Tab-separated table of C-alpha atoms in Angstrom:
chain	number	residue	atom	x	y	z
A	554	MET	CA	125.462	59.997	79.423
A	555	GLU	CA	128.392	57.669	81.046
A	556	ALA	CA	130.115	61.598	81.109
A	557	LEU	CA	127.802	63.011	83.687
A	558	LEU	CA	128.181	59.343	85.850
A	559	LEU	CA	131.756	59.776	85.106
A	560	TYR	CA	132.269	63.305	86.991
A	561	TYR	CA	129.169	62.674	89.434
A	562	ILE	CA	131.604	59.714	90.792
A	563	ARG	CA	135.191	61.550	90.212
A	564	THR	CA	133.505	64.418	92.992
A	565	LYS	CA	132.925	61.887	95.304
A	566	CYS	CA	136.375	60.722	95.284
A	567	ASN	CA	139.214	60.765	98.066
A	568	LYS	CA	142.380	62.196	98.305
A	569	GLU	CA	144.016	59.077	96.189
A	570	CYS	CA	141.097	59.233	93.464
A	571	ALA	CA	138.742	56.551	95.137
A	572	SER	CA	135.490	56.523	95.263
A	573	ALA	CA	132.910	53.456	96.577
A	574	ILE	CA	129.843	55.545	96.053
A	575	GLY	CA	126.842	53.501	96.148
A	576	GLU	CA	124.922	52.782	93.303
A	577	LYS	CA	121.259	53.255	95.562
A	578	LYS	CA	123.533	57.140	95.945
A	579	MET	CA	123.390	57.431	91.791
A	580	GLN	CA	120.223	56.732	92.061
A	581	GLU	CA	118.719	59.242	94.295
A	582	GLU	CA	121.212	62.509	93.418
A	583	LEU	CA	120.546	61.683	89.792
A	584	ASN	CA	117.286	60.599	89.578
A	585	LEU	CA	118.386	57.930	87.393
A	586	SER	CA	116.759	54.356	87.419
A	587	GLU	CA	118.822	51.290	89.095
A	588	SER	CA	118.486	49.715	85.406
A	589	THR	CA	120.095	53.268	83.602
A	590	VAL	CA	122.970	53.216	86.783
A	591	GLU	CA	123.912	49.416	86.325
A	592	GLY	CA	123.990	50.033	82.091
A	593	TYR	CA	126.063	52.808	82.499
A	594	ILE	CA	128.683	51.701	84.854
A	595	GLY	CA	128.565	48.487	82.417
A	596	LYS	CA	130.144	50.935	80.130
A	597	LEU	CA	132.810	52.742	82.477
A	598	LYS	CA	134.062	49.970	82.678
A	599	GLU	CA	135.594	50.553	79.306
A	600	TYR	CA	137.083	53.233	80.261
A	601	LYS	CA	140.346	51.431	81.353
A	602	SER	CA	142.630	54.688	80.566
A	603	ILE	CA	140.092	57.041	82.805
A	604	LEU	CA	139.372	54.695	85.576
A	605	SER	CA	139.189	51.111	87.387
A	606	ILE	CA	136.567	49.688	88.826
A	607	ARG	CA	137.037	46.851	91.391
A	608	THR	CA	134.158	45.072	93.166
A	609	LEU	CA	134.637	43.697	96.604
A	610	ASN	CA	132.695	42.078	98.813
A	611	PRO	CA	132.296	43.678	102.408
A	612	ASN	CA	132.424	40.276	104.003
A	613	ASN	CA	135.542	39.798	103.010
A	614	GLU	CA	138.111	41.237	106.094
A	615	GLU	CA	140.662	42.947	102.950
A	616	ASP	CA	137.657	44.152	100.774
A	617	LYS	CA	136.342	45.232	103.976
A	618	LYS	CA	139.301	47.686	104.709
A	619	GLU	CA	140.053	49.011	101.258
A	620	ILE	CA	136.104	49.622	101.572
A	621	ASP	CA	136.547	51.349	104.645
A	622	LYS	CA	139.917	54.111	103.143
A	623	ALA	CA	137.735	54.957	100.735
A	624	LEU	CA	135.210	55.410	102.596
A	625	GLY	CA	137.606	57.651	105.217
A	626	VAL	CA	135.373	56.221	107.773
A	627	PRO	CA	133.694	52.827	108.739
A	628	TYR	CA	131.221	50.388	105.899
A	629	GLU	CA	128.111	50.017	107.847
A	630	GLY	CA	126.311	49.577	104.807
A	631	ASP	CA	124.592	46.029	103.833
A	632	GLN	CA	126.750	43.215	103.005
A	633	ARG	CA	126.444	43.095	98.771
A	634	LYS	CA	129.169	43.517	96.915
A	635	LYS	CA	130.202	47.205	95.755
A	636	ASN	CA	132.254	48.783	92.847
A	637	LEU	CA	135.189	50.874	94.314
A	638	TYR	CA	136.373	52.930	91.220
A	639	TYR	CA	139.624	54.565	90.481
A	640	PHE	CA	140.728	57.311	89.012
A	641	HIS	CA	144.448	57.569	86.496
A	642	GLU	CA	146.100	60.734	86.772
A	643	PRO	CA	144.447	62.822	83.335
A	644	GLU	CA	146.819	63.838	80.638
A	645	ARG	CA	144.726	66.627	80.151
A	646	PHE	CA	142.074	68.174	82.406
A	647	TYR	CA	139.470	71.207	82.793
A	648	PHE	CA	138.028	72.680	85.784
A	649	LEU	CA	134.415	71.963	86.341
A	650	ASN	CA	132.098	73.193	89.392
A	651	PRO	CA	130.631	70.105	91.024
A	652	GLN	CA	127.607	71.787	91.391
A	653	PHE	CA	126.410	71.449	87.773
A	654	ILE	CA	125.692	68.022	88.168
A	655	CYS	CA	123.654	68.754	90.283
A	656	ARG	CA	121.183	71.495	88.547
A	657	THR	CA	117.644	70.289	87.905
A	658	ASP	CA	117.238	72.989	85.035
A	659	ILE	CA	119.341	71.294	82.346
A	660	GLU	CA	118.973	67.191	81.185
A	661	ASN	CA	121.372	64.809	82.164
A	662	GLU	CA	121.552	64.305	78.828
A	663	ILE	CA	122.629	67.398	77.673
A	664	LYS	CA	125.329	68.272	80.957
A	665	GLY	CA	126.761	65.155	79.874
A	666	PHE	CA	126.803	65.993	76.890
A	667	LEU	CA	128.838	69.645	77.485
A	668	ILE	CA	130.692	68.315	79.775
A	669	ARG	CA	131.973	65.973	77.046
A	670	LEU	CA	132.269	68.923	74.482
A	671	ALA	CA	134.664	70.580	76.836
A	672	CYS	CA	137.169	68.339	76.228
A	673	LEU	CA	137.399	69.962	73.120
A	674	CYS	CA	138.055	73.398	74.006
A	675	ASP	CA	141.591	75.321	73.273
A	676	ILE	CA	143.520	74.683	76.758
A	677	GLY	CA	142.694	77.107	79.787
A	678	THR	CA	139.476	78.225	77.787
A	679	THR	CA	136.372	78.059	76.882
A	680	LYS	CA	136.273	77.650	73.150
A	681	ILE	CA	136.653	74.954	70.580
A	682	TYR	CA	137.856	75.586	67.158
A	683	THR	CA	137.335	72.777	64.424
A	684	PRO	CA	139.679	72.444	61.115
A	685	ASN	CA	137.902	72.819	57.754
A	686	CYS	CA	135.270	75.588	57.815
A	687	ARG	CA	132.840	76.588	55.395
A	688	LYS	CA	132.264	80.238	55.427
A	689	GLU	CA	133.773	80.303	59.275
A	690	LYS	CA	131.035	77.514	60.343
A	691	ALA	CA	131.572	74.930	62.838
A	692	ASN	CA	132.884	71.911	61.562
A	693	ILE	CA	129.742	69.578	62.909
A	694	LYS	CA	132.010	66.311	61.236
A	695	PHE	CA	134.895	67.510	63.133
A	696	ILE	CA	132.619	67.216	66.899
A	697	ALA	CA	131.103	64.347	66.230
A	698	ASP	CA	134.007	61.942	65.103
A	699	ASN	CA	135.715	63.284	68.352
A	700	LEU	CA	132.847	62.713	70.982
A	701	LYS	CA	132.333	59.383	68.611
A	702	MET	CA	128.927	60.507	68.036
A	703	SER	CA	126.508	60.623	65.461
A	704	ARG	CA	127.188	63.275	63.227
A	705	GLY	CA	123.291	63.771	63.978
A	706	LYS	CA	123.064	63.509	67.649
A	707	VAL	CA	125.596	66.366	67.726
A	708	LYS	CA	124.020	68.777	66.034
A	709	SER	CA	120.477	68.548	67.400
A	710	SER	CA	122.375	68.722	71.469
A	711	LEU	CA	124.481	71.639	69.912
A	712	SER	CA	121.198	73.166	68.769
A	713	ARG	CA	119.424	72.361	71.846
A	714	CYS	CA	122.147	73.967	74.284
A	715	GLU	CA	122.111	77.175	72.312
A	716	ASP	CA	118.457	77.423	72.872
A	717	LEU	CA	119.632	77.449	76.899
A	718	GLY	CA	122.591	79.394	76.708
A	719	LEU	CA	124.893	77.263	77.808
A	720	ILE	CA	126.724	77.594	74.346
A	721	ARG	CA	126.970	80.322	71.836
A	722	ALA	CA	128.584	80.253	67.835
A	723	ILE	CA	131.033	81.546	67.285
A	724	PRO	CA	133.628	82.490	63.964
A	725	ARG	CA	135.085	78.220	63.001
A	726	GLY	CA	132.998	76.920	66.612
A	727	TYR	CA	131.763	77.354	69.879
A	728	ILE	CA	132.181	78.524	72.938
A	729	ILE	CA	130.583	77.415	76.079
A	730	LEU	CA	129.382	79.879	78.264
A	731	GLU	CA	128.215	78.044	81.176
A	732	ASP	CA	130.428	79.548	83.710
A	733	SER	CA	131.029	76.124	85.811
A	734	PHE	CA	133.643	75.539	83.204
A	735	LEU	CA	135.722	77.510	85.273
A	736	LEU	CA	139.140	78.735	83.314
A	737	ASN	CA	141.262	78.238	85.601
A	738	LEU	CA	141.616	77.662	90.164
A	739	ASN	CA	141.841	82.125	89.482
A	740	GLY	CA	145.030	82.164	92.242
A	741	THR	CA	147.545	84.234	90.272
A	742	LEU	CA	147.500	87.876	88.903
A	743	GLU	CA	147.598	86.280	85.151
A	744	ASP	CA	144.583	84.791	86.250
A	745	LYS	CA	142.358	87.293	87.318
A	746	VAL	CA	143.429	89.144	84.433
A	747	TYR	CA	142.485	86.547	82.249
A	748	ASN	CA	139.787	85.651	83.898
A	749	SER	CA	137.859	89.819	83.401
A	750	ILE	CA	138.910	89.933	79.799
A	751	TYR	CA	137.493	86.847	79.129
A	752	LYS	CA	133.699	87.690	80.981
A	753	TYR	CA	134.222	90.797	79.713
A	754	CYS	CA	134.276	89.593	75.644
A	755	LEU	CA	131.177	87.158	76.892
A	756	GLU	CA	129.077	90.547	77.814
A	757	LYS	CA	130.606	92.255	74.693
A	758	GLU	CA	129.558	88.881	72.963
A	759	VAL	CA	132.669	88.899	70.849
A	760	VAL	CA	135.921	86.053	71.387
A	761	PRO	CA	138.100	86.207	74.057
A	762	PRO	CA	141.700	85.992	73.074
A	763	ASN	CA	143.719	82.771	74.097
A	764	ARG	CA	145.718	81.976	77.166
A	765	TYR	CA	148.533	80.249	75.726
A	766	GLU	CA	149.957	80.029	72.561
A	767	PHE	CA	152.634	76.895	71.292
A	768	SER	CA	156.363	76.684	70.887
A	769	ASN	CA	157.944	75.321	67.495
A	770	LYS	CA	158.440	72.005	69.869
A	771	GLY	CA	154.277	71.841	70.657
A	772	ASN	CA	154.657	73.220	74.265
A	773	PRO	CA	151.719	75.341	75.596
A	774	MET	CA	153.350	78.637	76.702
A	775	GLU	CA	150.952	81.781	77.919
A	776	CYS	CA	150.533	84.091	75.530
A	777	ASP	CA	153.397	86.922	76.088
A	778	GLY	CA	149.945	90.082	75.699
A	779	LEU	CA	148.572	88.597	79.079
A	780	LEU	CA	151.948	88.687	80.743
A	781	MET	CA	152.234	92.098	79.455
A	782	CYS	CA	149.506	93.973	80.763
A	783	ALA	CA	148.680	92.235	83.948
A	784	PRO	CA	151.143	93.756	85.792
A	785	TYR	CA	150.482	97.539	84.194
A	786	ILE	CA	147.006	96.631	85.298
A	787	PHE	CA	148.179	96.180	88.502
A	788	ASP	CA	150.347	99.158	88.876
A	789	TRP	CA	147.071	101.077	88.213
A	790	TRP	CA	144.970	99.495	90.552
A	791	ASN	CA	147.168	100.186	93.385
A	792	ILE	CA	146.929	104.036	92.031
A	793	TYR	CA	143.629	103.967	91.849
A	794	ASN	CA	143.190	102.283	95.240
A	795	ALA	CA	146.609	104.697	96.323
A	796	LYS	CA	144.121	107.798	95.256
A	797	ALA	CA	141.194	106.261	96.494
A	798	VAL	CA	143.019	106.821	100.457
A	799	ARG	CA	144.437	109.950	99.911
A	800	PHE	CA	141.847	111.946	98.677
A	801	LYS	CA	139.245	110.625	100.314
A	802	GLU	CA	137.079	111.582	96.811
A	803	TYR	CA	134.949	107.411	95.898
A	804	SER	CA	136.138	104.365	98.092
A	805	PRO	CA	139.293	101.673	97.265
A	806	LEU	CA	138.047	98.427	95.106
A	807	MET	CA	139.159	95.068	94.684
A	808	PHE	CA	141.388	93.837	92.149
A	809	GLU	CA	138.903	92.005	89.513
A	810	VAL	CA	135.701	94.809	90.873
A	811	TYR	CA	138.516	97.509	89.631
A	812	ILE	CA	139.026	96.220	86.384
A	813	ASN	CA	135.756	94.629	85.693
A	814	ASP	CA	134.099	98.060	87.161
A	815	ILE	CA	136.464	100.429	86.273
A	816	LEU	CA	139.366	99.850	83.518
A	817	LEU	CA	137.778	97.789	80.780
A	818	PRO	CA	134.762	99.744	80.481
A	819	LYS	CA	137.071	102.878	80.261
A	820	ARG	CA	139.545	101.472	77.707
A	821	PHE	CA	137.291	99.506	75.345
A	822	SER	CA	133.275	100.877	74.672
A	823	THR	CA	133.232	98.341	72.566
A	824	LEU	CA	135.783	95.797	70.744
A	825	PRO	CA	136.409	94.139	67.241
A	826	GLN	CA	134.791	90.400	66.607
A	827	GLU	CA	138.107	88.649	67.690
A	828	PRO	CA	140.130	90.731	69.418
A	829	HIS	CA	143.897	89.247	69.838
A	830	TRP	CA	146.586	89.857	72.464
A	831	GLU	CA	148.069	92.767	70.074
A	832	TYR	CA	144.939	94.553	70.006
A	833	PHE	CA	145.279	94.677	74.014
A	834	LYS	CA	148.830	95.506	74.215
A	835	LYS	CA	148.361	98.301	71.920
A	836	ALA	CA	145.584	99.998	73.679
A	837	PHE	CA	147.062	99.281	77.472
A	838	LEU	CA	150.392	99.817	77.266
A	839	ASN	CA	150.432	102.205	73.542
A	840	ILE	CA	153.833	101.485	72.957
A	841	ASN	CA	155.259	99.565	70.240
A	842	THR	CA	154.966	96.168	72.436
A	843	LYS	CA	156.698	93.527	69.748
A	844	THR	CA	160.336	94.515	70.862
A	845	ARG	CA	159.560	94.509	74.839
A	846	LYS	CA	160.308	91.316	76.928
A	847	PRO	CA	157.856	90.393	79.097
A	848	GLN	CA	157.276	91.726	82.396
A	849	ILE	CA	157.091	89.534	85.174
A	850	VAL	CA	155.805	90.168	89.289
A	851	GLU	CA	156.139	89.704	92.196
A	852	MET	CA	153.262	89.561	94.504
A	853	CYS	CA	152.535	89.966	97.746
A	854	ILE	CA	149.228	90.707	99.511
A	855	ASN	CA	148.220	91.212	103.135
A	856	ASN	CA	144.614	90.088	103.370
A	857	GLU	CA	143.911	90.857	107.001
A	858	SER	CA	143.172	94.576	106.801
A	859	GLU	CA	139.810	96.258	105.137
A	860	TYR	CA	142.295	97.095	101.831
A	861	PRO	CA	145.173	94.652	101.353
A	862	PHE	CA	148.342	95.445	102.411
A	863	ILE	CA	150.223	95.176	98.439
A	864	ALA	CA	153.616	94.760	97.393
A	865	ALA	CA	154.999	94.463	94.329
A	866	ARG	CA	157.937	94.169	92.446
A	867	SER	CA	158.356	94.672	88.756
A	868	ILE	CA	161.592	92.776	86.874
A	869	TYR	CA	162.265	93.059	83.247
A	870	PRO	CA	165.162	90.383	81.954
A	871	GLU	CA	167.818	93.044	81.856
A	872	LYS	CA	167.002	95.086	84.587
A	873	LEU	CA	165.342	94.897	88.430
A	874	GLN	CA	163.426	97.856	88.824
A	875	LYS	CA	162.760	99.144	92.168
A	876	SER	CA	160.256	97.789	94.541
A	877	VAL	CA	156.806	99.591	94.273
A	878	VAL	CA	154.837	99.437	98.018
A	879	TRP	CA	151.929	101.009	98.542
A	880	ASP	CA	150.069	100.701	102.583
A	881	CYS	CA	146.123	101.469	102.023
A	882	ASP	CA	145.498	101.443	105.247
A	883	ASP	CA	148.129	104.985	105.678
């Protein structure tokens, strides 16, 4: 439960990662009793690597200034002491839609468990892999040890999450299906391509490929398969829309709609249980990709028109290719 409360408080922070949310508000929005909130706030004080909690007195001039700063407006409540929460920058994090906290169809305990479980996911995914598995089944003890919970409690919580359709068992682990747990901020070309492939794999009930691989020094690097495939998919989308504008046989599509509705269903009516990037490279590019260097795309999209003006420049390390430009309003 403290994980749920921790994230709830984090959603109430200002730009300096400080929050002065009151306990009364916590009780109302999370439907918790006063004693429950007080008890878990006491537990949060042990999470010193994540946040610091200071108790301030609104009657004190300096304390009130700090409360006002955290709230962003002058404090006009009662004069009882208030907790201020200061979050430290995490070394590793994931993205979670704040609306998940307010879901009434999921018990608070399960929401808190899922928030903690997501901390074990491979970077950039919602997949949890466990070592020392038997017959490809997840190692529950590994999850329990990492979450500092009993094996029995973890097993029952995982079972409950499966029953609710929040997670699914995969070879050697689990995958979180709840779409409040975001893969990324969907801001780059690679984000959009990866998100579409990931979602399509989930729909086909197979295991999506990883977003990152690791160097010899243990540093995460974007998988070369994604870096290779994304520019080609971008070019195919441009060609599709250019034909749509020229021949008027169908309507142009936005990038992700083209991937989800046209490209992936056409190329992959079925998928293997665990498709890796070598599989997608072969299917998309139909070439020997092992010796080909990743392509980089510089992209500019003007969203002022009904269908975007698209400019893309494909670059290989060994040579600079000619820019390719389509104006979909012509």
